[in-house]
GROMACS .gro file of C-alpha atoms in nm:
model
  384
    1MET     CA    1  18.434   3.196   2.569
    2ASN     CA    2  18.058   3.265   2.564
    3PHE     CA    3  17.757   3.033   2.556
    4SER     CA    4  17.412   3.061   2.403
    5GLU     CA    5  17.090   2.951   2.570
    6VAL     CA    6  17.004   2.581   2.544
    7PHE     CA    7  16.753   2.442   2.292
    8LYS     CA    8  16.565   2.114   2.300
    9GLN     CA    9  16.650   1.832   2.062
   10SER     CA   10  16.589   1.457   2.031
   11ASN     CA   11  16.826   1.167   1.957
   12GLN     CA   12  17.123   1.408   1.939
   13LEU     CA   13  16.996   1.531   1.602
   14CYS     CA   14  17.164   1.867   1.553
   15LYS     CA   15  17.352   1.973   1.240
   16VAL     CA   16  17.499   2.300   1.112
   17SER     CA   17  17.444   2.354   0.739
   18PRO     CA   18  17.759   2.322   0.523
   19ASP     CA   19  17.745   2.693   0.437
   20GLY     CA   20  17.727   2.781   0.807
   21LYS     CA   21  17.406   2.983   0.776
   22TYR     CA   22  17.157   2.749   0.943
   23LEU     CA   23  17.126   2.518   1.242
   24ALA     CA   24  16.885   2.224   1.215
   25THR     CA   25  16.753   2.028   1.512
   26CYS     CA   26  16.488   1.758   1.550
   27VAL     CA   27  16.240   1.743   1.836
   28GLN     CA   28  16.044   1.417   1.811
   29TYR     CA   29  15.870   1.438   1.468
   30ARG     CA   30  15.940   1.808   1.407
   31LEU     CA   31  16.235   1.952   1.213
   32VAL     CA   32  16.341   2.300   1.330
   33VAL     CA   33  16.572   2.517   1.116
   34ARG     CA   34  16.727   2.825   1.281
   35ASP     CA   35  16.940   3.110   1.156
   36PHE     CA   36  17.286   3.037   1.297
   37ASN     CA   37  17.368   3.396   1.390
   38SER     CA   38  17.038   3.501   1.549
   39LEU     CA   39  16.919   3.146   1.643
   40GLN     CA   40  16.569   3.248   1.532
   41ILE     CA   41  16.343   2.985   1.372
   42VAL     CA   42  16.321   3.028   0.993
   43HIS     CA   43  16.156   2.696   0.894
   44LEU     CA   44  15.947   2.436   1.075
   45TYR     CA   45  15.862   2.100   0.915
   46THR     CA   46  15.644   1.812   1.036
   47CYS     CA   47  15.752   1.455   0.955
   48LEU     CA   48  15.537   1.141   0.944
   49ASP     CA   49  15.702   0.985   1.251
   50GLN     CA   50  15.979   1.040   1.503
   51VAL     CA   51  16.302   1.128   1.321
   52MET     CA   52  16.593   0.892   1.390
   53HIS     CA   53  16.848   1.051   1.154
   54MET     CA   54  16.886   1.395   0.997
   55GLU     CA   55  17.142   1.524   0.746
   56TRP     CA   56  17.204   1.833   0.529
   57SER     CA   57  17.277   1.811   0.157
   58SER     CA   58  17.618   1.942   0.050
   59ASP     CA   59  17.472   2.263  -0.098
   60SER     CA   60  17.258   2.334   0.213
   61LEU     CA   61  16.939   2.335   0.004
   62PHE     CA   62  16.784   2.009   0.126
   63ILE     CA   63  16.749   1.823   0.456
   64LEU     CA   64  16.707   1.446   0.482
   65CYS     CA   65  16.503   1.297   0.767
   66ALA     CA   66  16.500   0.919   0.814
   67MET     CA   67  16.239   0.724   1.013
   68TYR     CA   68  16.393   0.378   1.046
   69LYS     CA   69  16.100   0.214   1.226
   70ARG     CA   70  15.871   0.283   0.932
   71GLY     CA   71  16.135   0.241   0.660
   72LEU     CA   72  16.073   0.597   0.538
   73VAL     CA   73  16.291   0.888   0.429
   74GLN     CA   74  16.159   1.241   0.380
   75VAL     CA   75  16.353   1.517   0.203
   76TRP     CA   76  16.269   1.884   0.263
   77SER     CA   77  16.366   2.190   0.059
   78LEU     CA   78  16.468   2.525   0.209
   79GLU     CA   79  16.417   2.716  -0.116
   80GLN     CA   80  16.070   2.565  -0.174
   81PRO     CA   81  15.915   2.483   0.166
   82ASP     CA   82  15.606   2.333  -0.001
   83TRP     CA   83  15.815   2.075  -0.193
   84HIS     CA   84  15.910   1.746  -0.030
   85CYS     CA   85  16.010   1.392  -0.128
   86LYS     CA   86  15.918   1.061   0.037
   87ILE     CA   87  16.115   0.737  -0.013
   88ASP     CA   88  15.959   0.413   0.113
   89GLU     CA   89  16.183   0.104   0.131
   90GLY     CA   90  15.884  -0.119   0.206
   91SER     CA   91  15.915  -0.459   0.373
   92ILE     CA   92  16.292  -0.483   0.322
   93GLY     CA   93  16.336  -0.221   0.596
   94LEU     CA   94  16.585   0.057   0.657
   95VAL     CA   95  16.881   0.085   0.896
   96SER     CA   96  17.071   0.390   0.764
   97SER     CA   97  17.033   0.674   0.515
   98ARG     CA   98  17.267   0.944   0.389
   99TRP     CA   99  17.334   1.192   0.108
  100SER     CA  100  17.574   1.149  -0.180
  101PRO     CA  101  17.824   1.436  -0.225
  102ASP     CA  102  17.624   1.600  -0.504
  103GLY     CA  103  17.319   1.638  -0.278
  104ARG     CA  104  17.089   1.482  -0.539
  105HIS     CA  105  17.120   1.113  -0.450
  106VAL     CA  106  17.009   0.933  -0.133
  107LEU     CA  107  17.184   0.615  -0.020
  108ASN     CA  108  16.971   0.378   0.190
  109THR     CA  109  17.101   0.064   0.361
  110THR     CA  110  16.839  -0.206   0.411
  111GLU     CA  111  16.792  -0.432   0.712
  112PHE     CA  112  17.050  -0.707   0.768
  113ASN     CA  113  17.278  -0.505   0.535
  114LEU     CA  114  17.150  -0.690   0.233
  115ARG     CA  115  17.219  -0.403  -0.005
  116VAL     CA  116  17.265  -0.027  -0.049
  117THR     CA  117  16.999   0.143  -0.262
  118VAL     CA  118  17.092   0.465  -0.445
  119TRP     CA  119  16.792   0.688  -0.523
  120SER     CA  120  16.820   0.981  -0.766
  121LEU     CA  121  16.605   1.287  -0.687
  122CYS     CA  122  16.651   1.424  -1.039
  123THR     CA  123  16.590   1.123  -1.265
  124LYS     CA  124  16.416   0.892  -1.012
  125ALA     CA  125  16.662   0.620  -1.117
  126VAL     CA  126  16.757   0.344  -0.868
  127SER     CA  127  17.090   0.159  -0.834
  128TYR     CA  128  17.178  -0.134  -0.605
  129ILE     CA  129  17.510  -0.224  -0.436
  130LYS     CA  130  17.546  -0.564  -0.267
  131TYR     CA  131  17.744  -0.695   0.033
  132PRO     CA  132  17.776  -0.381   0.251
  133LYS     CA  133  17.929  -0.456   0.590
  134ALA     CA  134  17.754  -0.366   0.913
  135CYS     CA  135  18.018  -0.164   1.098
  136GLN     CA  136  18.079   0.167   1.271
  137LYS     CA  137  18.156   0.363   0.953
  138GLY     CA  138  18.138   0.148   0.642
  139VAL     CA  139  18.082   0.419   0.377
  140ASP     CA  140  18.277   0.737   0.304
  141PHE     CA  141  18.313   0.978   0.014
  142THR     CA  142  18.613   1.177  -0.105
  143ALA     CA  143  18.599   1.552  -0.044
  144ASP     CA  144  18.563   1.624  -0.417
  145GLY     CA  145  18.266   1.388  -0.437
  146ARG     CA  146  18.415   1.174  -0.714
  147TYR     CA  147  18.464   0.843  -0.530
  148MET     CA  148  18.293   0.635  -0.263
  149ALA     CA  149  18.466   0.374  -0.047
  150LEU     CA  150  18.247   0.090   0.081
  151ALA     CA  151  18.340  -0.176   0.337
  152GLU     CA  152  18.223  -0.524   0.238
  153ARG     CA  153  18.214  -0.865   0.405
  154ARG     CA  154  18.244  -1.169   0.181
  155GLU     CA  155  18.333  -1.526   0.280
  156CYS     CA  156  18.434  -1.415   0.631
  157LYS     CA  157  18.687  -1.163   0.494
  158ASP     CA  158  18.691  -0.783   0.477
  159TYR     CA  159  18.702  -0.611   0.140
  160ILE     CA  160  18.695  -0.251   0.022
  161SER     CA  161  18.527  -0.137  -0.299
  162VAL     CA  162  18.579   0.205  -0.456
  163PHE     CA  163  18.294   0.334  -0.675
  164VAL     CA  164  18.273   0.629  -0.915
  165CYS     CA  165  17.985   0.850  -0.802
  166ASP     CA  166  17.895   0.974  -1.152
  167ASP     CA  167  17.738   0.647  -1.263
  168TRP     CA  168  17.813   0.423  -0.956
  169HIS     CA  169  18.037   0.177  -1.142
  170LEU     CA  170  18.309  -0.020  -0.959
  171LEU     CA  171  18.661   0.129  -0.989
  172ARG     CA  172  18.870  -0.078  -0.742
  173HIS     CA  173  18.812  -0.385  -0.527
  174PHE     CA  174  19.073  -0.519  -0.282
  175GLU     CA  175  19.102  -0.716   0.041
  176SER     CA  176  19.168  -0.534   0.367
  177GLU     CA  177  19.427  -0.659   0.616
  178THR     CA  178  19.185  -0.639   0.908
  179GLN     CA  179  19.032  -0.907   1.127
  180ASP     CA  180  18.703  -0.721   1.166
  181LEU     CA  181  18.695  -0.383   0.990
  182ALA     CA  182  18.526  -0.116   1.205
  183GLY     CA  183  18.547   0.194   0.988
  184LEU     CA  184  18.711   0.384   0.704
  185GLU     CA  185  18.761   0.752   0.618
  186TRP     CA  186  18.914   0.940   0.324
  187SER     CA  187  19.168   1.215   0.381
  188PRO     CA  188  19.045   1.563   0.279
  189ASN     CA  189  19.292   1.570  -0.013
  190CYS     CA  190  19.135   1.246  -0.147
  191CYS     CA  191  19.470   1.063  -0.165
  192VAL     CA  192  19.466   0.829   0.138
  193LEU     CA  193  19.201   0.602   0.287
  194ALA     CA  194  19.233   0.529   0.660
  195VAL     CA  195  19.093   0.191   0.767
  196TRP     CA  196  19.085   0.070   1.127
  197ASP     CA  197  19.010  -0.259   1.300
  198ASN     CA  198  18.754  -0.324   1.572
  199CYS     CA  199  18.816  -0.239   1.938
  200LEU     CA  200  18.977  -0.576   2.015
  201GLU     CA  201  19.289  -0.486   1.816
  202TYR     CA  202  19.473  -0.154   1.783
  203LYS     CA  203  19.543  -0.139   1.409
  204ILE     CA  204  19.500   0.140   1.156
  205LEU     CA  205  19.586   0.095   0.787
  206LEU     CA  206  19.653   0.361   0.521
  207TYR     CA  207  19.561   0.276   0.161
  208SER     CA  208  19.607   0.468  -0.163
  209LEU     CA  209  19.327   0.518  -0.416
  210ASP     CA  210  19.445   0.219  -0.621
  211GLY     CA  211  19.441  -0.014  -0.318
  212ARG     CA  212  19.812  -0.014  -0.224
  213LEU     CA  213  19.890  -0.041   0.149
  214LEU     CA  214  20.098   0.267   0.231
  215SER     CA  215  20.153   0.206   0.602
  216SER     CA  216  20.006   0.062   0.919
  217TYR     CA  217  20.023   0.177   1.281
  218SER     CA  218  19.966   0.003   1.615
  219ALA     CA  219  20.027   0.173   1.950
  220TYR     CA  220  19.993  -0.135   2.173
  221GLU     CA  221  19.861  -0.493   2.190
  222TRP     CA  222  19.641  -0.710   2.411
  223SER     CA  223  19.406  -0.432   2.517
  224LEU     CA  224  19.106  -0.243   2.385
  225GLY     CA  225  19.220  -0.038   2.087
  226ILE     CA  226  19.083   0.234   1.859
  227LYS     CA  227  18.755   0.412   1.938
  228SER     CA  228  18.755   0.718   1.708
  229VAL     CA  229  18.951   0.850   1.408
  230THR     CA  230  18.949   1.183   1.224
  231TRP     CA  231  19.164   1.373   0.972
  232SER     CA  232  19.274   1.732   1.003
  233PRO     CA  233  19.132   1.958   0.728
  234SER     CA  234  19.481   1.995   0.577
  235SER     CA  235  19.532   1.614   0.560
  236GLN     CA  236  19.865   1.661   0.739
  237PHE     CA  237  19.753   1.496   1.062
  238LEU     CA  238  19.546   1.193   1.157
  239ALA     CA  239  19.404   1.191   1.510
  240VAL     CA  240  19.336   0.852   1.667
  241GLY     CA  241  19.142   0.823   1.992
  242SER     CA  242  19.162   0.499   2.188
  243TYR     CA  243  19.028   0.324   2.497
  244ASP     CA  244  19.339   0.412   2.699
  245GLU     CA  245  19.203   0.770   2.716
  246LYS     CA  246  19.474   0.911   2.489
  247VAL     CA  247  19.475   1.086   2.151
  248ARG     CA  248  19.768   1.010   1.920
  249ILE     CA  249  19.853   1.235   1.624
  250LEU     CA  250  20.011   1.076   1.316
  251ASN     CA  251  20.191   1.276   1.045
  252HIS     CA  252  20.130   1.230   0.672
  253ILE     CA  253  20.496   1.181   0.578
  254THR     CA  254  20.606   0.876   0.778
  255TRP     CA  255  20.268   0.789   0.934
  256LYS     CA  256  20.436   0.779   1.274
  257LYS     CA  257  20.319   0.935   1.599
  258ILE     CA  258  20.439   1.291   1.650
  259THR     CA  259  20.260   1.363   1.977
  260GLU     CA  260  19.988   1.237   2.208
  261PHE     CA  261  19.741   1.401   2.444
  262GLU     CA  262  19.610   1.261   2.771
  263HIS     CA  263  19.294   1.340   2.968
  264PRO     CA  264  19.406   1.380   3.330
  265THR     CA  265  19.148   1.378   3.608
  266THR     CA  266  19.314   1.684   3.767
  267ILE     CA  267  19.391   1.990   3.551
  268ILE     CA  268  19.676   2.200   3.687
  269ASN     CA  269  19.794   2.375   3.368
  270THR     CA  270  19.793   2.748   3.442
  271LYS     CA  271  19.715   2.829   3.076
  272ALA     CA  272  19.402   2.613   3.075
  273VAL     CA  273  19.050   2.750   3.119
  274VAL     CA  274  18.799   2.507   3.272
  275PHE     CA  275  18.423   2.562   3.244
  276LYS     CA  276  18.182   2.385   3.476
  277GLU     CA  277  17.811   2.344   3.406
  278VAL     CA  278  17.598   2.468   3.695
  279GLU     CA  279  17.233   2.369   3.708
  280LYS     CA  280  16.981   2.593   3.881
  281ARG     CA  281  16.635   2.480   3.982
  282PRO     CA  282  16.390   2.764   4.058
  283VAL     CA  283  16.261   2.775   4.413
  284VAL     CA  284  15.884   2.802   4.415
  285GLY     CA  285  15.751   3.016   4.698
  286SER     CA  286  15.388   3.084   4.767
  287GLU     CA  287  15.445   3.454   4.806
  288ASP     CA  288  15.648   3.489   4.487
  289LEU     CA  289  15.425   3.314   4.231
  290SER     CA  290  15.057   3.356   4.156
  291ILE     CA  291  14.818   3.072   4.077
  292HIS     CA  292  14.807   3.189   3.714
  293GLN     CA  293  15.183   3.158   3.684
  294LEU     CA  294  15.186   2.812   3.840
  295THR     CA  295  14.923   2.678   3.600
  296VAL     CA  296  15.023   2.852   3.278
  297ASP     CA  297  15.400   2.909   3.278
  298ASN     CA  298  15.553   2.560   3.279
  299SER     CA  299  15.899   2.707   3.219
  300LEU     CA  300  15.909   2.811   3.584
  301PHE     CA  301  15.972   2.448   3.679
  302SER     CA  302  16.236   2.374   3.413
  303THR     CA  303  16.600   2.332   3.510
  304GLN     CA  304  16.832   2.603   3.382
  305SER     CA  305  17.206   2.562   3.339
  306LYS     CA  306  17.502   2.784   3.266
  307TYR     CA  307  17.879   2.751   3.246
  308GLU     CA  308  18.113   2.911   3.499
  309ILE     CA  309  18.492   2.933   3.507
  310THR     CA  310  18.645   2.701   3.768
  311GLN     CA  311  18.959   2.786   3.958
  312LEU     CA  312  19.268   2.571   3.905
  313PRO     CA  313  19.359   2.305   3.992
  314ALA     CA  314  19.027   2.160   3.877
  315GLN     CA  315  18.906   1.808   3.944
  316VAL     CA  316  18.724   1.643   3.655
  317PRO     CA  317  18.445   1.410   3.777
  318VAL     CA  318  18.507   1.051   3.671
  319ILE     CA  319  18.248   0.775   3.652
  320LYS     CA  320  18.397   0.427   3.664
  321PRO     CA  321  18.248   0.203   3.394
  322ASP     CA  322  18.074  -0.122   3.481
  323PRO     CA  323  18.308  -0.406   3.374
  324ASP     CA  324  18.013  -0.646   3.344
  325ARG     CA  325  17.845  -0.443   3.071
  326ALA     CA  326  17.937  -0.433   2.702
  327ASN     CA  327  18.071  -0.117   2.533
  328PRO     CA  328  18.219   0.049   2.843
  329LYS     CA  329  18.200   0.429   2.845
  330ILE     CA  330  18.574   0.486   2.850
  331GLY     CA  331  18.818   0.621   2.596
  332ILE     CA  332  18.808   0.897   2.336
  333SER     CA  333  18.470   0.869   2.168
  334ALA     CA  334  18.468   1.198   1.970
  335LEU     CA  335  18.734   1.403   1.787
  336ALA     CA  336  18.687   1.728   1.594
  337PHE     CA  337  18.944   1.957   1.427
  338SER     CA  338  18.861   2.323   1.374
  339ALA     CA  339  18.854   2.441   1.012
  340ASP     CA  340  19.185   2.629   1.048
  341ASN     CA  341  19.367   2.325   1.202
  342ARG     CA  342  19.445   2.527   1.516
  343PHE     CA  343  19.222   2.342   1.763
  344LEU     CA  344  19.131   1.981   1.835
  345ALA     CA  345  18.825   1.912   2.051
  346THR     CA  346  18.798   1.569   2.216
  347LYS     CA  347  18.546   1.389   2.435
  348ASN     CA  348  18.662   1.133   2.688
  349GLY     CA  349  18.464   0.872   2.880
  350SER     CA  350  18.110   0.927   3.003
  351PHE     CA  351  18.120   1.308   2.988
  352GLN     CA  352  17.764   1.435   2.946
  353VAL     CA  353  17.838   1.599   2.608
  354GLN     CA  354  17.747   1.315   2.372
  355SER     CA  355  17.891   1.469   2.054
  356LEU     CA  356  18.072   1.781   1.941
  357PHE     CA  357  18.161   1.953   1.614
  358TRP     CA  358  18.299   2.286   1.493
  359HIS     CA  359  18.123   2.556   1.296
  360CYS     CA  360  18.283   2.611   0.955
  361SER     CA  361  18.430   2.945   1.075
  362GLY     CA  362  18.638   2.761   1.334
  363SER     CA  363  18.529   3.000   1.611
  364SER     CA  364  18.223   2.813   1.741
  365LEU     CA  365  18.211   2.467   1.898
  366VAL     CA  366  17.869   2.298   1.919
  367LEU     CA  367  17.818   2.086   2.232
  368LEU     CA  368  17.538   1.832   2.208
  369SER     CA  369  17.402   1.664   2.522
  370LYS     CA  370  17.121   1.411   2.559
  371GLU     CA  371  16.836   1.658   2.539
  372HIS     CA  372  16.989   2.001   2.476
  373ILE     CA  373  17.226   2.184   2.246
  374CYS     CA  374  17.464   2.465   2.339
  375LEU     CA  375  17.699   2.679   2.129
  376CYS     CA  376  18.045   2.759   2.264
  377TYR     CA  377  18.215   3.064   2.112
  378VAL     CA  378  18.595   3.042   2.119
  379GLU     CA  379  18.799   3.362   2.125
  380ALA     CA  380  19.167   3.290   2.067
  381GLU     CA  381  19.447   3.543   2.081
  382GLU     CA  382  19.630   3.607   1.756
  383GLU     CA  383  19.970   3.441   1.729
  384LYS     CA  384  20.259   3.679   1.751
   0.00000   0.00000   0.00000
């Protein structure tokens, strides 16, 4: 396993393009696009304000940058660097923005979740969808881009609406058996919609496209429940991360648990490889550095880090959460399957990596910390 050098980023804004050719990061109000293989800068864009959200279009030709404080969205083109688009929501405000699957429509959610506005980059047409629910993940599209599932809140009840993305008309509308819906996600084969409740109740529901409840699963009661959910690329497995620091894998036949993974504080498995980040601060000596170097080269004072292999058994540092504060930093907060279904990366507790995701090749894992990004190259032996 090898690591690249670290690069600066802001607000954990780092995304690999869907075609795997580019890596986009945001540093304050600047958008930096790098070649994924060489990590050299190929495009540099300047936005009107600090970027709070960034997202690639499905065809890797456009990048969306949202500035929520100003209610603005800017769209940049890689093929035509001089072209750009600006969307201003005005006084109604902006809390979230994302692409539609075709990469030619932008979906903006206004303040107080009053509505979702669909903007067309081709025809400049505008469509409105009412009653979106403010939750962890209230909108998701099928992999083929034909349908959109939207979580709604009406009369103190949770509902799910399924829209056709061609003309944004309503296809299905049904009530969800949740107390307070926290998120939903389509399976990659577009056949099943996973819906889960908020953290106060461990409940995950599986719905078909026509709104039929296929199954439900609950691992335990009277404790903090689900924190993260993700499908495997093959749709055969559903990984559920919870506050008890375990990952449970459900199968697509019976929707029952087939295995679970824990996150022990001491790793003793002889087949495991543990990497530890080591920070190095340069020692400034009067006889080593000249006055010119001290005044010009600011990089001399920056902290450098690298990853070293730790001998087993290895002790994982644990930070106990403050019980008096909301949203304790415990449990499985991030899950990511590799493209070939062979690996599952997870993040537990207050580990300094704030998010993680795989490159489309399945051989590179991107680790995103508070201010830096690092690429981890996985070399696995071929199965015999």
